[in-house]
GROMACS .gro file of C-alpha atoms in nm:
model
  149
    1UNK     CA    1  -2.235  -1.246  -0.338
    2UNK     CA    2  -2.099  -0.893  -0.318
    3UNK     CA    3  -1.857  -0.751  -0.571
    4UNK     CA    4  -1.574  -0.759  -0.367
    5UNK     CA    5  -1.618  -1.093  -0.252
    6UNK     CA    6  -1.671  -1.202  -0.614
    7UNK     CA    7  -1.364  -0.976  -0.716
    8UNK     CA    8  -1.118  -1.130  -0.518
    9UNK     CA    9  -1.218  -1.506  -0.595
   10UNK     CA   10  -1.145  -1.450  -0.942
   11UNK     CA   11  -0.821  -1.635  -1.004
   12UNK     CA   12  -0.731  -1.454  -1.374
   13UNK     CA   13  -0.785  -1.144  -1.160
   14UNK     CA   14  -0.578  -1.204  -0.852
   15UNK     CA   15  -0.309  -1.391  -1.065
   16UNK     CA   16  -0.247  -1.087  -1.215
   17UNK     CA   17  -0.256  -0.863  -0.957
   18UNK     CA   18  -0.016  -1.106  -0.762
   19UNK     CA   19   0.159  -1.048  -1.104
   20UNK     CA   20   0.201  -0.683  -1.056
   21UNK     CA   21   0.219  -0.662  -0.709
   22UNK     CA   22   0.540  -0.938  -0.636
   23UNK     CA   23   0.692  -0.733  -0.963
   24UNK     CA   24   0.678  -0.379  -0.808
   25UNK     CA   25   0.790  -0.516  -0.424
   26UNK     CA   26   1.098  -0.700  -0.637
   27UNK     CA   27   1.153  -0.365  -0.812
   28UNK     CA   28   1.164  -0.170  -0.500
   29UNK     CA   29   1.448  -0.457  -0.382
   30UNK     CA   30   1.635  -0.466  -0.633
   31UNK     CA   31   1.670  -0.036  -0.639
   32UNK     CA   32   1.736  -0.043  -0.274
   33UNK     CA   33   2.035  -0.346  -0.340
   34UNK     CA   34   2.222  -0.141  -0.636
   35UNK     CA   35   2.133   0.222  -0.513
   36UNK     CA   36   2.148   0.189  -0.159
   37UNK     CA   37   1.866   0.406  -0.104
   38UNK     CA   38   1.515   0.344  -0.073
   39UNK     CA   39   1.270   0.539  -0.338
   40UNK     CA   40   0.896   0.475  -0.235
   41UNK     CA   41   0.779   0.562  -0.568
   42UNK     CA   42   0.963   0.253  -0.711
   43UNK     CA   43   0.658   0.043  -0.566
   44UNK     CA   44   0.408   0.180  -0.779
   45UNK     CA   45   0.631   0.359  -1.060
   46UNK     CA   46   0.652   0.208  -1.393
   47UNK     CA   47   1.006   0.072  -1.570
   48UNK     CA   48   1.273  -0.120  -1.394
   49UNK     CA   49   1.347  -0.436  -1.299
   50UNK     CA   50   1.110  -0.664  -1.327
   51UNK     CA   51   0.836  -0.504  -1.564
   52UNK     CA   52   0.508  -0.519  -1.356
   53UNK     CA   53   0.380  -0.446  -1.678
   54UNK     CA   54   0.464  -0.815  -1.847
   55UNK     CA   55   0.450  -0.964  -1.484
   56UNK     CA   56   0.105  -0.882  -1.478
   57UNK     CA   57   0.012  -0.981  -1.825
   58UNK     CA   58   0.157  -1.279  -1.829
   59UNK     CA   59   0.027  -1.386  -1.478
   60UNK     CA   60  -0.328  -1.333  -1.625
   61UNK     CA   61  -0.260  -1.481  -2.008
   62UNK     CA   62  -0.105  -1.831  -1.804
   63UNK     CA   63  -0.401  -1.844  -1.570
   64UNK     CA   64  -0.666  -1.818  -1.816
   65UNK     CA   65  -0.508  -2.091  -2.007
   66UNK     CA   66  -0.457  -2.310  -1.708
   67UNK     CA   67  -0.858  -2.211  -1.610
   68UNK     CA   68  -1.037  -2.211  -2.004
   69UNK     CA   69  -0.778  -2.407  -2.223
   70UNK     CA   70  -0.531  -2.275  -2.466
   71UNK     CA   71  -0.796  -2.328  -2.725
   72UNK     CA   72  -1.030  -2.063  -2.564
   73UNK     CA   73  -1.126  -1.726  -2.689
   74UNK     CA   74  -1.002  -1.556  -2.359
   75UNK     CA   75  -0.704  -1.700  -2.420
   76UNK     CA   76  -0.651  -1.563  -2.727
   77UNK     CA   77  -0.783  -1.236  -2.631
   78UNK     CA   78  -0.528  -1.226  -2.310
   79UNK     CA   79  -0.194  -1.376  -2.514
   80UNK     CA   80  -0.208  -1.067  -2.772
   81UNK     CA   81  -0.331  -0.838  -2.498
   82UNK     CA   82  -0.017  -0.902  -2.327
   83UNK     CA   83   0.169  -0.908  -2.659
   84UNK     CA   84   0.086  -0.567  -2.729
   85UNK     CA   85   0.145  -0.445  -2.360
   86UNK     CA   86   0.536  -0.612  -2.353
   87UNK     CA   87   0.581  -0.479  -2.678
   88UNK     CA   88   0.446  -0.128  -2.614
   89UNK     CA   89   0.690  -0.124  -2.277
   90UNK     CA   90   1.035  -0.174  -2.477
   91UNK     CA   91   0.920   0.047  -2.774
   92UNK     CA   92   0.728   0.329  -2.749
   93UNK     CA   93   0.794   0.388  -2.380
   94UNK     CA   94   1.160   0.276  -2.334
   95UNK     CA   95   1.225   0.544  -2.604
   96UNK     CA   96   1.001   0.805  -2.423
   97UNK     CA   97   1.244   0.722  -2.095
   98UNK     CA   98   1.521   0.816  -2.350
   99UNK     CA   99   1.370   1.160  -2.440
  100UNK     CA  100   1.332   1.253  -2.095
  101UNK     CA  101   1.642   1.178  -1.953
  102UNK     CA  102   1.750   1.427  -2.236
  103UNK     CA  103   1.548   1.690  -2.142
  104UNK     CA  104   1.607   1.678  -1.831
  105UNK     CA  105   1.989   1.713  -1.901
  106UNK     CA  106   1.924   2.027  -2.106
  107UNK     CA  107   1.727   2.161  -1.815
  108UNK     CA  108   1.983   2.132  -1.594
  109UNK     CA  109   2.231   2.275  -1.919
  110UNK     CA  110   2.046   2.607  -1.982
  111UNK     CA  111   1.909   2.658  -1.634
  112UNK     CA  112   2.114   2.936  -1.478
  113UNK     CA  113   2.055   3.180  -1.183
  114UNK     CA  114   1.823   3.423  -1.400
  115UNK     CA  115   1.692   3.186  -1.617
  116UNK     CA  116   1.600   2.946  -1.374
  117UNK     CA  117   1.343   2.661  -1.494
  118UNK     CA  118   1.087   2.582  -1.262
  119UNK     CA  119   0.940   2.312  -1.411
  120UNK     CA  120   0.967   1.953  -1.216
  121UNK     CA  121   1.183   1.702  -1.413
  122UNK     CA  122   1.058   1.461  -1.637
  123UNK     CA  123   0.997   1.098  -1.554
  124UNK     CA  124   1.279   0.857  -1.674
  125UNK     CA  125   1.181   0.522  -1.519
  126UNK     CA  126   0.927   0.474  -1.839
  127UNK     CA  127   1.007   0.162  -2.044
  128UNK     CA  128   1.202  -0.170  -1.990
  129UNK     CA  129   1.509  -0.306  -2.167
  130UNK     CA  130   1.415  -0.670  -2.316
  131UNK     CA  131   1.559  -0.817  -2.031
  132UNK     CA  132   1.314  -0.667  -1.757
  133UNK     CA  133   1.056  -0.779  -1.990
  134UNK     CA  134   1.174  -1.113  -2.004
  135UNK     CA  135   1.210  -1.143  -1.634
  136UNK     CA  136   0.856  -0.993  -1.592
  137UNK     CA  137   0.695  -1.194  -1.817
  138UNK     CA  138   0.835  -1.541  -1.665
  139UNK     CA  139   0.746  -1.365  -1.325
  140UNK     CA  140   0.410  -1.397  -1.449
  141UNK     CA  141   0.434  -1.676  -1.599
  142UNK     CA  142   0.532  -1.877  -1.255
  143UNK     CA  143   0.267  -1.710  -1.048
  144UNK     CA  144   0.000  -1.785  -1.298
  145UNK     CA  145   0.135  -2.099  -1.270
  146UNK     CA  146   0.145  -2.158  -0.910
  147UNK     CA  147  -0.183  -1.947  -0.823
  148UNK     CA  148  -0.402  -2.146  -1.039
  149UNK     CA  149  -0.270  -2.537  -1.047
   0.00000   0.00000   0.00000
């Protein structure tokens, strides 16, 4: 069997990409329904609503349950894996969203005609509130759920 053929029978594996890929097409919705505009990059850019991050990690953590048992070592290996991943995307990153949107607002402060930063803005859409990890990680959950049983 080739890789690729091997790749994409792999449940855990296409759980979670089904994970991250429903997330980021929901994102992209939901951007478009409250900005009225549609941004490309919102289908692969991180934070928003739903995280793609805890979609995906949760879609994978469900299915390897559902596929090696809740008593298995990938289990345990996947629940804290996504653990640290949903935790990571409201702390360290949510507040690196912060900082930037800050920057950026002193950018456009100081920038003036002769002093005129060139540098591109910084990236806000970082981190996710607790809710859009919530939503992502029951996302997950479901598609684990209804990819696997």
């Amino acid at each position: 069997m080739n890789f690729f053929t091997e790749l994409f029978a792999n449940q855990i594996f296409m759980s979670a990409f089904i994970g991250w890929f429903v997330a980021q097409v929901l994102k992209t919705l939901i951007h478009l329904w409250f900005h009225k505009e549609f941004v490309a990059e919102r289908l692969i850019g991180s934070g928003g609503m739903p995280s793609s991050h805890s979609s995906t990690v949760c879609a994978m953590a469900t299915s390897t349950a559902i596929l090696y048992g809740a008593g298995s070592f990938e289990f345990a290996v996947t629940v804290f894996f996504a653990i640290i991943v949903m935790h990571d995307a409201m702390g360290v990153r949510q507040e690196t969203g912060k900082q930037a949107k800050i920057l950026n607002e002193f950018l456009a402060m100081f920038s003036t005609t002769e002093n005129n930063f060139t540098e591109e803005k910084l990236k806000e859409f970082v981190g996710h509130t607790p809710l859009q990890v919530l939503m992502g990680g029951l996302l997950g959950i479901l598609i684990g759920l209804l990819y696997c049983l």
